Amino acid sequence: MEDVSPIRFDYHALPSRVLFGAGRRRETPEVARQLGCTLPLIVCTPEQQVLADAIASLFAGSSTHIFSEAAMHTPWDVTSRALMVAREVRADCLIAVGGGSAIGLAKALALRTGLPQIALPTTYAGSEVTPIIGETQDGEKRTRRTLDVLPEAVIYDVELTLTLPARLSATSGLNAIAHAVEALYSVDANPVTSIMAEQGIAALAAALPEILANPASHDARSHAQYGAWLCGTCLGSVGMALHHKVCHVLGGTFDLPHADTHAIMLAHVVAYQAGAAPHAMRRIARALGADDAWTGLQALAARLHVPQSLAEIRMPHEGIGRAAELVLQETYANPRTPDYQSIRAMLERAWRGTAPQPDPL
């Protein structure tokens, strides 16, 4: 009989409640009540003010307040203003309405106030089911993992995603896929998250092209949201690796759009990892129905018409060297040990939009 190593792994389920289904945003006041909340502070970006008003209208009287200045990468100056508002209105819980910007701000507030959170995501970013926060101060983005920022409840209402533009749906969905991709070669990967990761990639890869063709499709939107939940749960359950480090550096240092950066870098980083994580590459390729993981991801990105190069999103070429240096600081656990020259070469390819290339190890 073939010698088979015994299965050994750790899996930690995160303590949060998920409500999934069309129209379930209307249950927000009851969820808040169950958390003992009567004076919620709703946080959103300026673009989501109307939606925040609609959620506020579900509550009786004038018990809610809205802070609508959430911004990408959770800048500290925005967080400090929101903290002042939360204290002034004596908020007893936080409701994030929107994508990663709103959810990130709610997490930053929860970290400093201990207030419970309810998240109503409108994108596929997945941060609503993670104990991870990334904050930017003095031009540098830092992340940490703590249960203190994990939302107590998440309400997935497909109707909240119907107005997400097709292009943003595509980049947000690729951002979600990145969580699952890295979960498959994470240092603490386990059978549970690996199953979720492969299913999440497959669900999003099937749904996103349909959303591009028919943005009003409830079915495609629902499957994309399901895939995003699976991928986000992977992000929250195991550690991420090089791709997330690269994107945090690029986004925090050069103020690049978060989802676009993930969408552009994903195939390049996967190609970079290929020789060091062959089992993960096979599972990614299988989920995509492709011969290779990186070519499948690149083909999906091209099919979704997302930006193909860092130059398109105004990453300065002269910043490549600095980015490579920052990637090597406080590195994440990774199947391949990164070095300056190979990281710089990968970033150069991504800046120019040339094809991803697996490097010989």
PDB file of N, CA and C in Angstrom, residues 175-236:
ATOM      1  N   ASN A 175     -10.959  40.698  -7.080  1.00  0.00           N
ATOM      2  CA  ASN A 175     -10.406  40.917  -5.742  1.00  0.00           C
ATOM      3  C   ASN A 175     -10.817  39.767  -4.825  1.00  0.00           C
ATOM      4  N   ALA A 176     -12.086  39.377  -4.876  1.00  0.00           N
ATOM      5  CA  ALA A 176     -12.555  38.257  -4.057  1.00  0.00           C
ATOM      6  C   ALA A 176     -11.849  36.959  -4.439  1.00  0.00           C
ATOM      7  N   ILE A 177     -11.711  36.711  -5.729  1.00  0.00           N
ATOM      8  CA  ILE A 177     -11.019  35.505  -6.186  1.00  0.00           C
ATOM      9  C   ILE A 177      -9.603  35.454  -5.623  1.00  0.00           C
ATOM     10  N   ALA A 178      -8.958  36.611  -5.510  1.00  0.00           N
ATOM     11  CA  ALA A 178      -7.597  36.655  -4.973  1.00  0.00           C
ATOM     12  C   ALA A 178      -7.527  36.093  -3.559  1.00  0.00           C
ATOM     13  N   HIS A 179      -8.580  36.315  -2.763  1.00  0.00           N
ATOM     14  CA  HIS A 179      -8.593  35.773  -1.403  1.00  0.00           C
ATOM     15  C   HIS A 179      -8.551  34.249  -1.439  1.00  0.00           C
ATOM     16  N   ALA A 180      -9.354  33.669  -2.318  1.00  0.00           N
ATOM     17  CA  ALA A 180      -9.421  32.213  -2.401  1.00  0.00           C
ATOM     18  C   ALA A 180      -8.140  31.634  -2.980  1.00  0.00           C
ATOM     19  N   VAL A 181      -7.585  32.297  -3.976  1.00  0.00           N
ATOM     20  CA  VAL A 181      -6.333  31.840  -4.581  1.00  0.00           C
ATOM     21  C   VAL A 181      -5.248  31.722  -3.514  1.00  0.00           C
ATOM     22  N   GLU A 182      -5.101  32.772  -2.720  1.00  0.00           N
ATOM     23  CA  GLU A 182      -4.021  32.746  -1.723  1.00  0.00           C
ATOM     24  C   GLU A 182      -4.338  31.771  -0.577  1.00  0.00           C
ATOM     25  N   ALA A 183      -5.613  31.544  -0.319  1.00  0.00           N
ATOM     26  CA  ALA A 183      -5.971  30.554   0.705  1.00  0.00           C
ATOM     27  C   ALA A 183      -5.493  29.164   0.311  1.00  0.00           C
ATOM     28  N   LEU A 184      -5.434  28.878  -0.983  1.00  0.00           N
ATOM     29  CA  LEU A 184      -5.043  27.550  -1.438  1.00  0.00           C
ATOM     30  C   LEU A 184      -3.563  27.270  -1.225  1.00  0.00           C
ATOM     31  N   TYR A 185      -2.729  28.310  -1.185  1.00  0.00           N
ATOM     32  CA  TYR A 185      -1.305  28.064  -0.892  1.00  0.00           C
ATOM     33  C   TYR A 185      -0.861  28.750   0.402  1.00  0.00           C
ATOM     34  N   SER A 186      -1.815  29.086   1.245  1.00  0.00           N
ATOM     35  CA  SER A 186      -1.496  29.696   2.529  1.00  0.00           C
ATOM     36  C   SER A 186      -0.704  28.726   3.404  1.00  0.00           C
ATOM     37  N   VAL A 187       0.132  29.270   4.266  1.00  0.00           N
ATOM     38  CA  VAL A 187       0.914  28.441   5.179  1.00  0.00           C
ATOM     39  C   VAL A 187       0.015  27.667   6.132  1.00  0.00           C
ATOM     40  N   ASP A 188      -1.185  28.194   6.431  1.00  0.00           N
ATOM     41  CA  ASP A 188      -2.114  27.482   7.294  1.00  0.00           C
ATOM     42  C   ASP A 188      -3.377  27.046   6.551  1.00  0.00           C
ATOM     43  N   ALA A 189      -3.229  26.709   5.281  1.00  0.00           N
ATOM     44  CA  ALA A 189      -4.346  26.157   4.507  1.00  0.00           C
ATOM     45  C   ALA A 189      -4.843  24.867   5.163  1.00  0.00           C
ATOM     46  N   ASN A 190      -6.123  24.587   4.989  1.00  0.00           N
ATOM     47  CA  ASN A 190      -6.696  23.367   5.541  1.00  0.00           C
ATOM     48  C   ASN A 190      -7.782  22.864   4.594  1.00  0.00           C
ATOM     49  N   PRO A 191      -8.230  21.622   4.747  1.00  0.00           N
ATOM     50  CA  PRO A 191      -9.202  21.072   3.789  1.00  0.00           C
ATOM     51  C   PRO A 191     -10.502  21.856   3.704  1.00  0.00           C
ATOM     52  N   VAL A 192     -10.952  22.448   4.817  1.00  0.00           N
ATOM     53  CA  VAL A 192     -12.224  23.169   4.819  1.00  0.00           C
ATOM     54  C   VAL A 192     -12.134  24.422   3.960  1.00  0.00           C
ATOM     55  N   THR A 193     -11.125  25.256   4.227  1.00  0.00           N
ATOM     56  CA  THR A 193     -11.009  26.491   3.443  1.00  0.00           C
ATOM     57  C   THR A 193     -10.620  26.209   2.000  1.00  0.00           C
ATOM     58  N   SER A 194      -9.898  25.123   1.756  1.00  0.00           N
ATOM     59  CA  SER A 194      -9.526  24.806   0.372  1.00  0.00           C
ATOM     60  C   SER A 194     -10.742  24.442  -0.465  1.00  0.00           C
ATOM     61  N   ILE A 195     -11.690  23.711   0.135  1.00  0.00           N
ATOM     62  CA  ILE A 195     -12.942  23.401  -0.567  1.00  0.00           C
ATOM     63  C   ILE A 195     -13.719  24.689  -0.845  1.00  0.00           C
ATOM     64  N   MET A 196     -13.814  25.552   0.164  1.00  0.00           N
ATOM     65  CA  MET A 196     -14.519  26.825  -0.003  1.00  0.00           C
ATOM     66  C   MET A 196     -13.836  27.687  -1.057  1.00  0.00           C
ATOM     67  N   ALA A 197     -12.506  27.679  -1.056  1.00  0.00           N
ATOM     68  CA  ALA A 197     -11.753  28.490  -2.010  1.00  0.00           C
ATOM     69  C   ALA A 197     -12.029  28.060  -3.441  1.00  0.00           C
ATOM     70  N   GLU A 198     -11.959  26.766  -3.689  1.00  0.00           N
ATOM     71  CA  GLU A 198     -12.166  26.288  -5.058  1.00  0.00           C
ATOM     72  C   GLU A 198     -13.595  26.570  -5.515  1.00  0.00           C
ATOM     73  N   GLN A 199     -14.569  26.351  -4.638  1.00  0.00           N
ATOM     74  CA  GLN A 199     -15.962  26.649  -4.996  1.00  0.00           C
ATOM     75  C   GLN A 199     -16.175  28.147  -5.207  1.00  0.00           C
ATOM     76  N   GLY A 200     -15.528  28.963  -4.378  1.00  0.00           N
ATOM     77  CA  GLY A 200     -15.672  30.410  -4.513  1.00  0.00           C
ATOM     78  C   GLY A 200     -15.123  30.911  -5.839  1.00  0.00           C
ATOM     79  N   ILE A 201     -13.946  30.408  -6.213  1.00  0.00           N
ATOM     80  CA  ILE A 201     -13.361  30.791  -7.504  1.00  0.00           C
ATOM     81  C   ILE A 201     -14.283  30.382  -8.644  1.00  0.00           C
ATOM     82  N   ALA A 202     -14.772  29.153  -8.592  1.00  0.00           N
ATOM     83  CA  ALA A 202     -15.642  28.654  -9.669  1.00  0.00           C
ATOM     84  C   ALA A 202     -16.936  29.457  -9.766  1.00  0.00           C
ATOM     85  N   ALA A 203     -17.539  29.785  -8.621  1.00  0.00           N
ATOM     86  CA  ALA A 203     -18.803  30.531  -8.629  1.00  0.00           C
ATOM     87  C   ALA A 203     -18.609  31.921  -9.236  1.00  0.00           C
ATOM     88  N   LEU A 204     -17.560  32.601  -8.834  1.00  0.00           N
ATOM     89  CA  LEU A 204     -17.318  33.947  -9.359  1.00  0.00           C
ATOM     90  C   LEU A 204     -16.904  33.916 -10.824  1.00  0.00           C
ATOM     91  N   ALA A 205     -16.070  32.960 -11.193  1.00  0.00           N
ATOM     92  CA  ALA A 205     -15.626  32.881 -12.589  1.00  0.00           C
ATOM     93  C   ALA A 205     -16.794  32.645 -13.525  1.00  0.00           C
ATOM     94  N   ALA A 206     -17.813  31.915 -13.069  1.00  0.00           N
ATOM     95  CA  ALA A 206     -19.001  31.680 -13.892  1.00  0.00           C
ATOM     96  C   ALA A 206     -19.941  32.871 -13.886  1.00  0.00           C
ATOM     97  N   ALA A 207     -20.062  33.554 -12.731  1.00  0.00           N
ATOM     98  CA  ALA A 207     -21.053  34.618 -12.599  1.00  0.00           C
ATOM     99  C   ALA A 207     -20.606  35.948 -13.198  1.00  0.00           C
ATOM    100  N   LEU A 208     -19.327  36.279 -13.067  1.00  0.00           N
ATOM    101  CA  LEU A 208     -18.888  37.622 -13.472  1.00  0.00           C
ATOM    102  C   LEU A 208     -19.091  37.907 -14.963  1.00  0.00           C
ATOM    103  N   PRO A 209     -18.755  36.993 -15.876  1.00  0.00           N
ATOM    104  CA  PRO A 209     -19.049  37.282 -17.289  1.00  0.00           C
ATOM    105  C   PRO A 209     -20.533  37.487 -17.553  1.00  0.00           C
ATOM    106  N   GLU A 210     -21.391  36.740 -16.839  1.00  0.00           N
ATOM    107  CA  GLU A 210     -22.841  36.908 -17.010  1.00  0.00           C
ATOM    108  C   GLU A 210     -23.287  38.274 -16.510  1.00  0.00           C
ATOM    109  N   ILE A 211     -22.683  38.751 -15.415  1.00  0.00           N
ATOM    110  CA  ILE A 211     -23.013  40.087 -14.910  1.00  0.00           C
ATOM    111  C   ILE A 211     -22.607  41.145 -15.922  1.00  0.00           C
ATOM    112  N   LEU A 212     -21.462  40.939 -16.554  1.00  0.00           N
ATOM    113  CA  LEU A 212     -21.018  41.891 -17.575  1.00  0.00           C
ATOM    114  C   LEU A 212     -22.010  41.947 -18.727  1.00  0.00           C
ATOM    115  N   ALA A 213     -22.549  40.792 -19.103  1.00  0.00           N
ATOM    116  CA  ALA A 213     -23.500  40.737 -20.213  1.00  0.00           C
ATOM    117  C   ALA A 213     -24.891  41.188 -19.791  1.00  0.00           C
ATOM    118  N   ASN A 214     -25.260  40.931 -18.544  1.00  0.00           N
ATOM    119  CA  ASN A 214     -26.605  41.253 -18.060  1.00  0.00           C
ATOM    120  C   ASN A 214     -26.517  41.722 -16.611  1.00  0.00           C
ATOM    121  N   PRO A 215     -26.175  42.997 -16.396  1.00  0.00           N
ATOM    122  CA  PRO A 215     -25.947  43.484 -15.028  1.00  0.00           C
ATOM    123  C   PRO A 215     -27.150  43.355 -14.107  1.00  0.00           C
ATOM    124  N   ALA A 216     -28.345  43.243 -14.652  1.00  0.00           N
ATOM    125  CA  ALA A 216     -29.549  43.159 -13.816  1.00  0.00           C
ATOM    126  C   ALA A 216     -29.924  41.730 -13.440  1.00  0.00           C
ATOM    127  N   SER A 217     -29.110  40.761 -13.813  1.00  0.00           N
ATOM    128  CA  SER A 217     -29.435  39.358 -13.547  1.00  0.00           C
ATOM    129  C   SER A 217     -29.347  39.052 -12.050  1.00  0.00           C
ATOM    130  N   HIS A 218     -30.500  38.788 -11.424  1.00  0.00           N
ATOM    131  CA  HIS A 218     -30.507  38.406 -10.012  1.00  0.00           C
ATOM    132  C   HIS A 218     -29.748  37.104  -9.789  1.00  0.00           C
ATOM    133  N   ASP A 219     -29.898  36.183 -10.725  1.00  0.00           N
ATOM    134  CA  ASP A 219     -29.259  34.880 -10.563  1.00  0.00           C
ATOM    135  C   ASP A 219     -27.735  35.012 -10.576  1.00  0.00           C
ATOM    136  N   ALA A 220     -27.209  35.736 -11.561  1.00  0.00           N
ATOM    137  CA  ALA A 220     -25.755  35.907 -11.637  1.00  0.00           C
ATOM    138  C   ALA A 220     -25.236  36.683 -10.436  1.00  0.00           C
ATOM    139  N   ARG A 221     -25.969  37.721 -10.066  1.00  0.00           N
ATOM    140  CA  ARG A 221     -25.552  38.530  -8.906  1.00  0.00           C
ATOM    141  C   ARG A 221     -25.567  37.696  -7.623  1.00  0.00           C
ATOM    142  N   SER A 222     -26.569  36.848  -7.477  1.00  0.00           N
ATOM    143  CA  SER A 222     -26.657  36.020  -6.280  1.00  0.00           C
ATOM    144  C   SER A 222     -25.512  35.023  -6.214  1.00  0.00           C
ATOM    145  N   HIS A 223     -25.172  34.407  -7.351  1.00  0.00           N
ATOM    146  CA  HIS A 223     -24.059  33.464  -7.371  1.00  0.00           C
ATOM    147  C   HIS A 223     -22.728  34.175  -7.119  1.00  0.00           C
ATOM    148  N   ALA A 224     -22.602  35.386  -7.639  1.00  0.00           N
ATOM    149  CA  ALA A 224     -21.375  36.147  -7.378  1.00  0.00           C
ATOM    150  C   ALA A 224     -21.262  36.489  -5.896  1.00  0.00           C
ATOM    151  N   GLN A 225     -22.373  36.863  -5.293  1.00  0.00           N
ATOM    152  CA  GLN A 225     -22.362  37.198  -3.868  1.00  0.00           C
ATOM    153  C   GLN A 225     -22.049  35.964  -3.024  1.00  0.00           C
ATOM    154  N   TYR A 226     -22.583  34.839  -3.423  1.00  0.00           N
ATOM    155  CA  TYR A 226     -22.268  33.584  -2.735  1.00  0.00           C
ATOM    156  C   TYR A 226     -20.772  33.277  -2.847  1.00  0.00           C
ATOM    157  N   GLY A 227     -20.246  33.410  -4.063  1.00  0.00           N
ATOM    158  CA  GLY A 227     -18.818  33.180  -4.251  1.00  0.00           C
ATOM    159  C   GLY A 227     -17.975  34.140  -3.446  1.00  0.00           C
ATOM    160  N   ALA A 228     -18.410  35.387  -3.375  1.00  0.00           N
ATOM    161  CA  ALA A 228     -17.670  36.391  -2.605  1.00  0.00           C
ATOM    162  C   ALA A 228     -17.667  36.054  -1.123  1.00  0.00           C
ATOM    163  N   TRP A 229     -18.804  35.542  -0.626  1.00  0.00           N
ATOM    164  CA  TRP A 229     -18.849  35.124   0.782  1.00  0.00           C
ATOM    165  C   TRP A 229     -17.863  33.985   1.045  1.00  0.00           C
ATOM    166  N   LEU A 230     -17.834  32.992   0.153  1.00  0.00           N
ATOM    167  CA  LEU A 230     -16.895  31.889   0.312  1.00  0.00           C
ATOM    168  C   LEU A 230     -15.452  32.395   0.303  1.00  0.00           C
ATOM    169  N   CYS A 231     -15.135  33.253  -0.654  1.00  0.00           N
ATOM    170  CA  CYS A 231     -13.770  33.756  -0.773  1.00  0.00           C
ATOM    171  C   CYS A 231     -13.401  34.632   0.427  1.00  0.00           C
ATOM    172  N   GLY A 232     -14.339  35.461   0.872  1.00  0.00           N
ATOM    173  CA  GLY A 232     -14.077  36.306   2.029  1.00  0.00           C
ATOM    174  C   GLY A 232     -13.872  35.488   3.284  1.00  0.00           C
ATOM    175  N   THR A 233     -14.630  34.397   3.416  1.00  0.00           N
ATOM    176  CA  THR A 233     -14.466  33.519   4.572  1.00  0.00           C
ATOM    177  C   THR A 233     -13.086  32.882   4.565  1.00  0.00           C
ATOM    178  N   CYS A 234     -12.584  32.553   3.385  1.00  0.00           N
ATOM    179  CA  CYS A 234     -11.202  32.058   3.280  1.00  0.00           C
ATOM    180  C   CYS A 234     -10.217  33.114   3.763  1.00  0.00           C
ATOM    181  N   LEU A 235     -10.419  34.339   3.321  1.00  0.00           N
ATOM    182  CA  LEU A 235      -9.548  35.444   3.732  1.00  0.00           C
ATOM    183  C   LEU A 235      -9.529  35.590   5.246  1.00  0.00           C
ATOM    184  N   GLY A 236     -10.687  35.421   5.863  1.00  0.00           N
ATOM    185  CA  GLY A 236     -10.765  35.589   7.297  1.00  0.00           C
ATOM    186  C   GLY A 236     -10.238  34.405   8.087  1.00  0.00           C
TER     187      GLY A 236
END
